[in-house]
Amino acid sequence: MNEVTRLLKTHRSIRKFTEQPVSDEMIHEIITCGQAAATSSNIQAVSVIRIRNPATRKQLAALSGDQGYVTRAGAFLVFCADLARPRFACEMQGGDFAQGMTEQFLIATVDVALAAQNCVVAAESLGLGICYIGGIRNHPQAVADLLRLPEDVYPVFGLCLGFPAQNPQTKPRLPLSVVFQEEYYPAHQDQQAIEAYDQQMRNYYQTRTGGNKNSSWSQEICSLIGKESRPHMRGFLARRGFSMR
Amino acid sequence: MNEVTRLLKTHRSIRKFTEQPVSDEMIHEIITCGQAAATSSNIQAVSVIRIRNPATRKQLAALSGDQGYVTRAGAFLVFCADLARPRFACEMQGGDFAQGMTEQFLIATVDVALAAQNCVVAAESLGLGICYIGGIRNHPQAVADLLRLPEDVYPVFGLCLGFPAQNPQTKPRLPLSVVFQEEYYPAHQDQQAIEAYDQQMRNYYQTRTGGNKNSSWSQEICSLIGKESRPHMRGFLARRGFSMR
């Protein structure tokens, strides 16, 4: 273990922030760290938009499921998968962009996530707390309109950053033996390990909510994937140019 | 700038490794750091498989476009987007998995990339070099067969890790002003900045190849996205259970 791995292992989402502003210098340093992440064939299919306007922040918070910290965080960024810039570069060369490939959707989405995670690590190393906002995909068309995103660009997630005004514990994860394998994917899921984790998460929820939340990991996951999640995403992406062919 | 941001900003892919093995302890520490990354609603849709078997490594190298470092790296990991485990948890609760949602494909893919980038930062902090291998998507069905991946699991990318036997320079990135915006996506692409970057990349390629590669960023991108990329991905994913509805 070193200072970096200690930092990585103590990550937890922060949803309460102090009034202390996040300087431009800090944000630029964070984005520069994001850009340094690996990118597929150097395509750099990432654009980051910082929203300062309080009215826009309020709209984004409402569109993301009334997450007030979207308004109150020291800084709010939207990470976009951006094939419009590569397309422009291609057309500068007289080429025709092969739009709508599933592989390109995948590449752009992975590029965004790698860059964002570097930003997060940088931010946390600078004393900031963060919270990813997947909720911007609740109403992605409205978000795209607000940010004037062109064709071939889609908002993947938001990111709240700010100086923490809370100090929550880290959330337990599945045991290493469940997520990490040698040579092959296991022939059977390890039900015993999952049940032990369920109990651990039940205790975690009980402690964190003062006894109000009585649920396990499996129960939470079931309510998440036991129903259609954001069924508008397919059509939204297709209209953006990500038609998944 | 601090030690962490310095580490992040000096990333470059490593493709030549010393013979020094990567210990189990190190790999476990790296994966634990990966697990600590944010995950959408704690779904943890990630499985990592370490391949040691030299014959399997050789096959994977061949399937990834004859990238010899897949065979020679101190360790080789395959990062999989895994909805089979959440599905199992859901079924443990008597629920029915709503298979094939585009949103769930997106969530699992982002989860994998966030975890992997944490692994990369951890690995580099421990003195290792890394190289992402998107080439495992050249023949993803063969990779899935080799690793015995079940339905609802797909291999996103591989990762070579090892002690570096080379010290390449970092690759220049697009200027911050091109990838980072305030309030809105810009109405026009910044052609001037892209042309300046093209020139910078041309110099970089010339220097790195001793004058053999005369190309720019736009030219490279055009040859990448000016043709259909991995057109098999759509069908492959659908057969895995990721039907993108």
Short mmCIF file of C-alpha atoms in Angstrom, two decimals:
data_model
loop_
_atom_site.label_atom_id
_atom_site.label_comp_id
_atom_site.label_asym_id
_atom_site.label_seq_id
_atom_site.Cartn_x
_atom_site.Cartn_y
_atom_site.Cartn_z
CA MET A 1 0.00 0.00 0.00
CA ASN A 2 1.17 3.52 -0.75
CA GLU A 3 -0.36 7.00 -0.66
CA VAL A 4 -2.07 6.55 -4.01
CA THR A 5 -3.64 3.18 -3.31
CA ARG A 6 -4.75 4.50 0.10
CA LEU A 7 -6.45 7.42 -1.65
CA LEU A 8 -8.15 5.10 -4.14
CA LYS A 9 -9.40 2.74 -1.45
CA THR A 10 -10.94 5.47 0.67
CA HIS A 11 -13.23 6.82 -2.06
CA ARG A 12 -16.85 7.45 -1.15
CA SER A 13 -19.40 9.70 -2.79
CA ILE A 14 -19.77 13.14 -1.23
CA ARG A 15 -23.17 14.83 -1.44
CA LYS A 16 -22.68 17.71 1.03
CA PHE A 17 -20.19 20.42 0.23
CA THR A 18 -18.85 23.52 1.97
CA GLU A 19 -19.29 26.98 0.43
CA GLN A 20 -15.60 27.07 -0.52
CA PRO A 21 -15.42 27.59 -4.29
CA VAL A 22 -13.41 25.34 -6.58
CA SER A 23 -10.91 27.49 -8.47
CA ASP A 24 -10.49 27.52 -12.25
CA GLU A 25 -6.89 26.51 -11.72
CA MET A 26 -7.99 23.41 -9.83
CA ILE A 27 -10.58 22.47 -12.46
CA HIS A 28 -8.04 22.89 -15.26
CA GLU A 29 -5.54 20.71 -13.41
CA ILE A 30 -8.27 18.07 -12.92
CA ILE A 31 -9.31 18.09 -16.59
CA THR A 32 -5.67 17.93 -17.68
CA CYS A 33 -5.29 14.79 -15.56
CA GLY A 34 -8.42 13.43 -17.24
CA GLN A 35 -6.93 14.04 -20.67
CA ALA A 36 -3.82 12.09 -19.70
CA ALA A 37 -5.82 8.86 -19.35
CA ALA A 38 -5.54 6.25 -22.07
CA THR A 39 -7.80 6.84 -25.09
CA SER A 40 -8.59 4.34 -27.82
CA SER A 41 -6.28 5.05 -30.79
CA ASN A 42 -5.85 8.57 -29.38
CA ILE A 43 -9.38 9.45 -30.56
CA GLN A 44 -10.00 11.55 -27.40
CA ALA A 45 -13.76 11.26 -27.80
CA VAL A 46 -14.43 13.32 -24.66
CA SER A 47 -15.81 16.79 -24.04
CA VAL A 48 -16.34 18.20 -20.58
CA ILE A 49 -18.70 21.11 -19.95
CA ARG A 50 -18.62 23.05 -16.70
CA ILE A 51 -21.95 24.56 -15.69
CA ARG A 52 -21.75 27.68 -13.53
CA ASN A 53 -25.06 29.39 -14.33
CA PRO A 54 -27.23 28.82 -11.22
CA ALA A 55 -30.42 28.62 -13.31
CA THR A 56 -28.94 25.90 -15.54
CA ARG A 57 -27.64 24.06 -12.47
CA LYS A 58 -31.15 24.15 -10.99
CA GLN A 59 -32.65 22.77 -14.19
CA LEU A 60 -30.02 20.02 -14.34
CA ALA A 61 -30.70 19.12 -10.70
CA ALA A 62 -34.42 18.86 -11.41
CA LEU A 63 -33.81 16.78 -14.55
CA SER A 64 -31.54 14.42 -12.58
CA GLY A 65 -34.16 13.44 -10.03
CA ASP A 66 -34.07 16.49 -7.77
CA GLN A 67 -30.54 15.92 -6.59
CA GLY A 68 -29.94 19.21 -4.76
CA TYR A 69 -26.19 18.70 -4.60
CA VAL A 70 -26.09 19.22 -8.38
CA THR A 71 -27.01 22.83 -7.55
CA ARG A 72 -24.91 23.18 -4.42
CA ALA A 73 -21.61 21.48 -5.31
CA GLY A 74 -18.61 23.78 -5.75
CA ALA A 75 -18.41 22.72 -9.39
CA PHE A 76 -20.57 20.66 -11.72
CA LEU A 77 -19.24 19.04 -14.88
CA VAL A 78 -21.03 17.12 -17.61
CA PHE A 79 -18.93 14.46 -19.33
CA CYS A 80 -19.93 13.91 -22.95
CA ALA A 81 -19.02 11.16 -25.38
CA ASP A 82 -17.97 13.20 -28.39
CA LEU A 83 -17.70 11.80 -31.89
CA ALA A 84 -18.53 15.21 -33.44
CA ARG A 85 -14.93 16.37 -33.07
CA PRO A 86 -13.38 13.22 -34.58
CA ARG A 87 -16.01 13.48 -37.35
CA PHE A 88 -15.00 17.08 -38.00
CA ALA A 89 -11.32 16.02 -38.14
CA CYS A 90 -12.25 13.23 -40.56
CA GLU A 91 -14.16 15.64 -42.78
CA MET A 92 -11.22 18.09 -42.68
CA GLN A 93 -9.33 15.28 -44.43
CA GLY A 94 -12.09 14.78 -46.99
CA GLY A 95 -13.25 11.54 -45.33
CA ASP A 96 -16.78 10.32 -44.66
CA PHE A 97 -17.63 9.46 -41.05
CA ALA A 98 -19.07 5.94 -40.73
CA GLN A 99 -21.80 6.98 -38.31
CA GLY A 100 -23.66 4.79 -35.84
CA MET A 101 -21.26 1.91 -35.28
CA THR A 102 -21.80 0.16 -31.93
CA GLU A 103 -18.02 -0.12 -31.59
CA GLN A 104 -17.63 3.65 -31.80
CA PHE A 105 -20.33 4.16 -29.17
CA LEU A 106 -18.39 1.77 -26.97
CA ILE A 107 -15.04 3.45 -27.61
CA ALA A 108 -16.40 6.94 -26.90
CA THR A 109 -18.18 5.79 -23.73
CA VAL A 110 -15.07 4.03 -22.41
CA ASP A 111 -12.91 7.07 -23.29
CA VAL A 112 -15.23 9.27 -21.22
CA ALA A 113 -15.20 6.95 -18.23
CA LEU A 114 -11.40 6.57 -18.21
CA ALA A 115 -10.93 10.35 -18.40
CA ALA A 116 -13.57 11.00 -15.74
CA GLN A 117 -12.06 8.51 -13.32
CA ASN A 118 -8.67 10.20 -13.69
CA CYS A 119 -10.42 13.52 -12.96
CA VAL A 120 -11.97 11.97 -9.86
CA VAL A 121 -8.66 10.66 -8.56
CA ALA A 122 -7.02 14.04 -9.21
CA ALA A 123 -9.89 15.87 -7.48
CA GLU A 124 -9.74 13.61 -4.44
CA SER A 125 -5.97 14.03 -4.23
CA LEU A 126 -6.59 17.80 -4.07
CA GLY A 127 -8.95 17.39 -1.10
CA LEU A 128 -12.22 17.53 -3.04
CA GLY A 129 -15.12 15.11 -2.77
CA ILE A 130 -17.09 13.95 -5.78
CA CYS A 131 -20.35 12.36 -6.79
CA TYR A 132 -21.12 10.93 -10.22
CA ILE A 133 -24.59 11.88 -11.49
CA GLY A 134 -25.98 9.13 -13.74
CA GLY A 135 -29.34 10.85 -13.22
CA ILE A 136 -28.65 13.17 -16.17
CA ARG A 137 -29.71 10.19 -18.27
CA ASN A 138 -33.23 10.46 -16.80
CA HIS A 139 -33.99 13.18 -19.35
CA PRO A 140 -31.00 13.12 -21.67
CA GLN A 141 -32.69 15.03 -24.50
CA ALA A 142 -33.45 17.98 -22.20
CA VAL A 143 -29.84 17.91 -20.97
CA ALA A 144 -28.56 17.80 -24.56
CA ASP A 145 -30.78 20.78 -25.43
CA LEU A 146 -29.64 22.78 -22.38
CA LEU A 147 -25.97 22.23 -23.21
CA ARG A 148 -26.53 22.67 -26.98
CA LEU A 149 -24.94 19.34 -27.77
CA PRO A 150 -24.64 18.68 -31.52
CA GLU A 151 -25.24 15.39 -33.31
CA ASP A 152 -22.72 12.64 -32.42
CA VAL A 153 -22.38 13.90 -28.82
CA TYR A 154 -24.24 12.47 -25.84
CA PRO A 155 -24.07 13.24 -22.10
CA VAL A 156 -22.77 10.16 -20.25
CA PHE A 157 -22.89 11.42 -16.66
CA GLY A 158 -22.47 14.51 -14.53
CA LEU A 159 -19.90 15.03 -11.80
CA CYS A 160 -20.32 17.09 -8.63
CA LEU A 161 -17.09 18.35 -7.09
CA GLY A 162 -16.48 20.37 -3.97
CA PHE A 163 -14.89 20.51 -0.57
CA PRO A 164 -16.60 17.86 1.60
CA ALA A 165 -18.92 18.90 4.40
CA GLN A 166 -19.49 15.30 5.44
CA ASN A 167 -17.31 12.29 6.08
CA PRO A 168 -19.28 9.13 5.30
CA GLN A 169 -17.74 5.69 5.61
CA THR A 170 -16.73 3.77 2.50
CA LYS A 171 -19.34 1.36 1.12
CA PRO A 172 -18.43 -2.32 1.39
CA ARG A 173 -17.79 -4.07 -1.92
CA LEU A 174 -18.26 -7.67 -3.04
CA PRO A 175 -15.36 -9.86 -1.91
CA LEU A 176 -12.36 -9.91 -4.23
CA SER A 177 -12.92 -13.65 -4.80
CA VAL A 178 -16.27 -12.87 -6.42
CA VAL A 179 -15.08 -10.27 -8.93
CA PHE A 180 -11.58 -11.60 -9.65
CA GLN A 181 -10.90 -14.97 -11.28
CA GLU A 182 -8.01 -16.87 -12.77
CA GLU A 183 -8.14 -18.29 -16.32
CA TYR A 184 -11.93 -18.67 -16.65
CA TYR A 185 -15.22 -17.20 -15.60
CA PRO A 186 -16.53 -19.52 -12.86
CA ALA A 187 -19.01 -22.23 -13.82
CA HIS A 188 -21.34 -21.19 -10.98
CA GLN A 189 -22.03 -17.93 -9.16
CA ASP A 190 -20.82 -18.00 -5.57
CA GLN A 191 -24.21 -17.77 -3.82
CA GLN A 192 -22.70 -18.17 -0.35
CA ALA A 193 -20.36 -15.21 -0.84
CA ILE A 194 -23.21 -13.10 -2.23
CA GLU A 195 -25.40 -13.99 0.76
CA ALA A 196 -22.61 -13.00 3.15
CA TYR A 197 -22.27 -9.70 1.27
CA ASP A 198 -26.04 -9.23 1.43
CA GLN A 199 -25.81 -9.46 5.22
CA GLN A 200 -22.89 -7.03 5.28
CA MET A 201 -24.84 -4.53 3.16
CA ARG A 202 -27.93 -4.98 5.33
CA ASN A 203 -25.85 -3.99 8.37
CA TYR A 204 -24.34 -1.08 6.43
CA TYR A 205 -27.78 0.28 5.44
CA GLN A 206 -29.11 -0.17 8.99
CA THR A 207 -26.16 1.70 10.48
CA ARG A 208 -26.24 4.47 7.89
CA THR A 209 -29.98 5.09 8.11
CA GLY A 210 -30.37 4.62 11.85
CA GLY A 211 -32.35 1.44 11.24
CA ASN A 212 -34.67 2.91 8.60
CA LYS A 213 -33.41 0.96 5.58
CA ASN A 214 -33.71 -2.80 5.80
CA SER A 215 -32.45 -4.15 2.49
CA SER A 216 -29.66 -6.27 1.05
CA TRP A 217 -27.49 -5.96 -2.04
CA SER A 218 -29.55 -8.58 -3.93
CA GLN A 219 -32.77 -6.79 -3.06
CA GLU A 220 -31.43 -3.43 -4.22
CA ILE A 221 -30.08 -4.95 -7.45
CA CYS A 222 -33.36 -6.73 -8.08
CA SER A 223 -35.38 -3.54 -7.84
CA LEU A 224 -32.84 -1.97 -10.21
CA ILE A 225 -32.60 -4.54 -13.00
CA GLY A 226 -35.88 -6.35 -12.44
CA LYS A 227 -37.54 -3.59 -14.43
CA GLU A 228 -36.78 -1.71 -17.64
CA SER A 229 -34.10 0.92 -16.91
CA ARG A 230 -34.34 4.21 -18.79
CA PRO A 231 -36.08 2.68 -21.84
CA HIS A 232 -35.77 6.04 -23.63
CA MET A 233 -31.98 5.67 -23.95
CA ARG A 234 -32.10 3.58 -27.12
CA GLY A 235 -34.17 6.11 -29.04
CA PHE A 236 -32.34 9.07 -27.59
CA LEU A 237 -28.96 7.68 -28.64
CA ALA A 238 -30.22 6.83 -32.11
CA ARG A 239 -31.41 10.42 -32.59
CA ARG A 240 -27.95 11.63 -31.51
CA GLY A 241 -26.31 9.57 -34.24
CA PHE A 242 -25.50 6.52 -32.09
CA SER A 243 -27.77 4.13 -33.92
CA MET A 244 -25.94 0.97 -32.78
CA ARG A 245 -25.35 -0.77 -36.08
CA MET B 1 0.23 19.78 -8.64
CA ASN B 2 0.92 16.98 -6.19
CA GLU B 3 2.37 13.49 -6.36
CA VAL B 4 -0.91 12.00 -7.58
CA THR B 5 -1.59 14.51 -10.35
CA ARG B 6 2.06 14.18 -11.42
CA LEU B 7 1.58 10.41 -11.67
CA LEU B 8 -1.64 10.83 -13.68
CA LYS B 9 -0.08 13.31 -16.08
CA THR B 10 2.92 11.15 -16.87
CA HIS B 11 0.92 8.14 -18.07
CA ARG B 12 2.00 6.53 -21.30
CA SER B 13 1.34 3.04 -22.58
CA ILE B 14 4.09 0.52 -21.97
CA ARG B 15 4.56 -2.30 -24.46
CA LYS B 16 7.95 -3.67 -23.37
CA PHE B 17 8.30 -5.31 -20.00
CA THR B 18 11.11 -6.79 -17.93
CA GLU B 19 11.04 -10.44 -16.87
CA GLN B 20 10.22 -9.44 -13.28
CA PRO B 21 6.94 -11.15 -12.34
CA VAL B 22 3.96 -9.27 -10.93
CA SER B 23 3.09 -10.80 -7.57
CA ASP B 24 -0.37 -12.02 -6.57
CA GLU B 25 -0.27 -9.55 -3.72
CA MET B 26 0.25 -6.68 -6.13
CA ILE B 27 -2.54 -7.84 -8.42
CA HIS B 28 -4.93 -8.22 -5.50
CA GLU B 29 -4.08 -4.72 -4.27
CA ILE B 30 -4.65 -3.37 -7.79
CA ILE B 31 -8.05 -5.09 -8.16
CA THR B 32 -9.10 -3.92 -4.69
CA CYS B 33 -8.37 -0.36 -5.80
CA GLY B 34 -10.45 -1.02 -8.91
CA GLN B 35 -13.36 -2.18 -6.78
CA ALA B 36 -13.22 1.04 -4.76
CA ALA B 37 -14.17 3.13 -7.81
CA ALA B 38 -17.69 4.48 -8.07
CA THR B 39 -20.25 2.02 -9.46
CA SER B 40 -23.74 2.87 -10.68
CA SER B 41 -26.20 2.11 -7.82
CA ASN B 42 -23.52 -0.22 -6.38
CA ILE B 43 -24.29 -2.75 -9.15
CA GLN B 44 -20.55 -3.66 -9.44
CA ALA B 45 -21.05 -5.02 -12.95
CA VAL B 46 -17.38 -5.92 -13.33
CA SER B 47 -15.47 -9.17 -13.46
CA VAL B 48 -11.74 -9.35 -13.99
CA ILE B 49 -10.04 -12.50 -15.22
CA ARG B 50 -6.28 -12.97 -14.96
CA ILE B 51 -4.77 -15.17 -17.66
CA ARG B 52 -1.57 -16.99 -16.71
CA ASN B 53 -1.66 -20.01 -19.02
CA PRO B 54 0.96 -19.25 -21.71
CA ALA B 55 -1.05 -21.07 -24.37
CA THR B 56 -4.15 -18.99 -23.63
CA ARG B 57 -2.04 -15.83 -23.60
CA LYS B 58 -0.65 -16.75 -27.00
CA GLN B 59 -4.14 -17.30 -28.38
CA LEU B 60 -5.34 -13.99 -26.94
CA ALA B 61 -2.35 -12.19 -28.45
CA ALA B 62 -3.12 -13.69 -31.85
CA LEU B 63 -6.82 -12.80 -31.55
CA SER B 64 -5.92 -9.20 -30.60
CA GLY B 65 -3.97 -8.48 -33.77
CA ASP B 66 -0.70 -10.23 -32.95
CA GLN B 67 0.21 -7.94 -30.09
CA GLY B 68 3.18 -9.83 -28.64
CA TYR B 69 3.13 -7.90 -25.38
CA VAL B 70 -0.14 -9.66 -24.52
CA THR B 71 2.03 -12.79 -24.21
CA ARG B 72 5.06 -11.15 -22.64
CA ALA B 73 3.58 -8.74 -20.06
CA GLY B 74 4.08 -9.68 -16.41
CA ALA B 75 0.32 -10.01 -16.04
CA PHE B 76 -2.62 -9.94 -18.39
CA LEU B 77 -6.16 -9.16 -17.25
CA VAL B 78 -9.44 -9.19 -19.16
CA PHE B 79 -12.05 -6.73 -17.91
CA CYS B 80 -15.60 -7.95 -18.46
CA ALA B 81 -18.91 -6.12 -18.21
CA ASP B 82 -20.87 -8.53 -16.06
CA LEU B 83 -24.65 -8.49 -15.75
CA ALA B 84 -24.75 -12.24 -15.07
CA ARG B 85 -23.94 -11.69 -11.38
CA PRO B 86 -26.56 -8.95 -10.86
CA ARG B 87 -29.01 -11.19 -12.75
CA PHE B 88 -28.20 -14.08 -10.41
CA ALA B 89 -28.74 -11.79 -7.39
CA CYS B 90 -32.05 -10.64 -8.87
CA GLU B 91 -33.15 -14.24 -9.42
CA MET B 92 -32.10 -15.13 -5.86
CA GLN B 93 -34.79 -12.63 -4.86
CA GLY B 94 -37.35 -14.21 -7.17
CA GLY B 95 -37.11 -11.32 -9.65
CA ASP B 96 -36.97 -11.41 -13.45
CA PHE B 97 -33.99 -9.73 -15.10
CA ALA B 98 -35.06 -7.17 -17.73
CA GLN B 99 -32.44 -8.25 -20.26
CA GLY B 100 -31.04 -6.25 -23.14
CA MET B 101 -31.62 -2.66 -22.04
CA THR B 102 -29.22 -0.21 -23.68
CA GLU B 103 -28.99 1.63 -20.35
CA GLN B 104 -27.72 -1.49 -18.62
CA PHE B 105 -25.12 -2.03 -21.34
CA LEU B 106 -24.00 1.54 -20.74
CA ILE B 107 -23.93 1.17 -16.95
CA ALA B 108 -21.93 -2.05 -17.07
CA THR B 109 -19.47 -0.66 -19.61
CA VAL B 110 -18.91 2.53 -17.59
CA ASP B 111 -18.53 0.48 -14.38
CA VAL B 112 -15.79 -1.56 -16.04
CA ALA B 113 -13.93 1.49 -17.31
CA LEU B 114 -14.04 3.30 -13.95
CA ALA B 115 -12.75 0.21 -12.14
CA ALA B 116 -10.06 -0.42 -14.75
CA GLN B 117 -8.77 3.14 -14.63
CA ASN B 118 -8.45 2.88 -10.85
CA CYS B 119 -6.49 -0.35 -11.40
CA VAL B 120 -4.25 1.47 -13.86
CA VAL B 121 -3.55 4.34 -11.47
CA ALA B 122 -2.83 1.86 -8.67
CA ALA B 123 -0.54 -0.18 -10.93
CA GLU B 124 1.40 2.87 -12.07
CA SER B 125 1.78 4.04 -8.47
CA LEU B 126 3.37 0.67 -7.73
CA GLY B 127 5.94 1.15 -10.51
CA LEU B 128 4.20 -0.93 -13.17
CA GLY B 129 3.48 0.09 -16.74
CA ILE B 130 0.25 -0.76 -18.50
CA CYS B 131 -1.32 -1.02 -21.92
CA TYR B 132 -5.04 -1.33 -22.61
CA ILE B 133 -5.86 -3.93 -25.27
CA GLY B 134 -9.00 -2.95 -27.18
CA GLY B 135 -7.88 -5.52 -29.74
CA ILE B 136 -9.68 -8.27 -27.80
CA ARG B 137 -12.78 -6.92 -29.54
CA ASN B 138 -11.34 -7.99 -32.90
CA HIS B 139 -12.62 -11.51 -32.25
CA PRO B 140 -14.78 -11.14 -29.15
CA GLN B 141 -16.65 -14.42 -29.57
CA ALA B 142 -13.39 -16.39 -29.58
CA VAL B 143 -12.27 -14.50 -26.46
CA ALA B 144 -15.61 -15.17 -24.77
CA ASP B 145 -15.27 -18.88 -25.61
CA LEU B 146 -11.67 -19.06 -24.33
CA LEU B 147 -12.63 -17.45 -21.01
CA ARG B 148 -15.91 -19.39 -20.78
CA LEU B 149 -17.95 -16.23 -20.39
CA PRO B 150 -21.65 -16.90 -19.77
CA GLU B 151 -24.60 -14.96 -21.19
CA ASP B 152 -24.82 -11.33 -20.02
CA VAL B 153 -21.04 -10.99 -19.81
CA TYR B 154 -18.85 -9.43 -22.49
CA PRO B 155 -15.09 -8.70 -22.64
CA VAL B 156 -14.59 -4.90 -22.84
CA PHE B 157 -10.79 -4.74 -23.04
CA GLY B 158 -7.63 -6.44 -21.89
CA LEU B 159 -4.90 -4.91 -19.77
CA CYS B 160 -1.18 -5.70 -19.92
CA LEU B 161 0.74 -4.96 -16.73
CA GLY B 162 4.41 -5.32 -15.93
CA PHE B 163 7.61 -3.61 -14.96
CA PRO B 164 8.57 -1.25 -17.81
CA ALA B 165 11.56 -2.06 -20.02
CA GLN B 166 11.11 1.17 -21.99
CA ASN B 167 10.53 4.81 -21.14
CA PRO B 168 8.56 6.44 -23.97
CA GLN B 169 7.54 10.07 -23.82
CA THR B 170 3.93 10.99 -23.09
CA LYS B 171 1.71 11.52 -26.13
CA PRO B 172 0.51 15.12 -26.66
CA ARG B 173 -3.22 15.66 -26.18
CA LEU B 174 -5.64 18.13 -27.71
CA PRO B 175 -5.44 21.54 -25.99
CA LEU B 176 -7.58 21.93 -22.87
CA SER B 177 -9.55 24.68 -24.64
CA VAL B 178 -10.76 22.13 -27.20
CA VAL B 179 -12.04 19.50 -24.79
CA PHE B 180 -13.23 21.72 -21.92
CA GLN B 181 -16.03 24.27 -22.26
CA GLU B 182 -18.14 26.48 -20.02
CA GLU B 183 -21.96 26.38 -20.10
CA TYR B 184 -22.43 25.10 -23.67
CA TYR B 185 -20.90 22.94 -26.34
CA PRO B 186 -19.29 25.37 -28.82
CA ALA B 187 -21.25 26.36 -31.92
CA HIS B 188 -18.23 25.59 -34.13
CA GLN B 189 -15.31 23.20 -33.89
CA ASP B 190 -12.00 25.02 -33.36
CA GLN B 191 -10.33 24.12 -36.65
CA GLN B 192 -7.29 26.29 -35.96
CA ALA B 193 -6.56 24.51 -32.68
CA ILE B 194 -7.04 21.13 -34.33
CA GLU B 195 -4.64 22.08 -37.13
CA ALA B 196 -2.05 23.19 -34.58
CA TYR B 197 -2.49 19.84 -32.79
CA ASP B 198 -2.18 18.04 -36.14
CA GLN B 199 1.22 19.67 -36.58
CA GLN B 200 2.23 18.76 -33.03
CA MET B 201 1.24 15.12 -33.62
CA ARG B 202 3.06 15.06 -36.97
CA ASN B 203 6.25 16.12 -35.16
CA TYR B 204 5.61 13.55 -32.43
CA TYR B 205 5.20 10.70 -34.96
CA GLN B 206 8.30 11.83 -36.89
CA THR B 207 10.40 11.92 -33.73
CA ARG B 208 9.09 8.60 -32.42
CA THR B 209 9.52 6.71 -35.68
CA GLY B 210 12.78 8.30 -36.77
CA GLY B 211 10.99 10.01 -39.64
CA ASN B 212 9.12 6.91 -40.86
CA LYS B 213 5.58 7.98 -39.93
CA ASN B 214 4.31 11.14 -41.57
CA SER B 215 0.76 11.59 -40.38
CA SER B 216 -1.39 13.98 -38.36
CA TRP B 217 -4.11 13.46 -35.76
CA SER B 218 -6.87 14.20 -38.29
CA GLN B 219 -5.39 11.74 -40.75
CA GLU B 220 -5.15 9.00 -38.13
CA ILE B 221 -8.71 9.66 -36.93
CA CYS B 222 -10.00 9.67 -40.48
CA SER B 223 -8.55 6.27 -41.24
CA LEU B 224 -10.10 5.06 -37.98
CA ILE B 225 -13.69 6.34 -38.24
CA GLY B 226 -13.90 6.82 -42.00
CA LYS B 227 -14.65 3.10 -42.25
CA GLU B 228 -16.89 0.67 -40.37
CA SER B 229 -15.17 -0.27 -37.09
CA ARG B 230 -15.63 -3.81 -35.85
CA PRO B 231 -19.02 -4.28 -37.51
CA HIS B 232 -19.37 -7.65 -35.75
CA MET B 233 -19.79 -5.98 -32.34
CA ARG B 234 -23.53 -5.37 -32.70
CA GLY B 235 -24.32 -9.02 -33.40
CA PHE B 236 -21.82 -10.31 -30.89
CA LEU B 237 -23.30 -8.20 -28.10
CA ALA B 238 -26.85 -9.20 -29.03
CA ARG B 239 -25.89 -12.88 -28.79
CA ARG B 240 -24.40 -12.18 -25.32
CA GLY B 241 -27.72 -10.76 -24.12
CA PHE B 242 -26.93 -7.10 -24.81
CA SER B 243 -29.55 -6.61 -27.48
CA MET B 244 -29.72 -2.80 -27.08
CA ARG B 245 -33.41 -2.29 -26.66
#
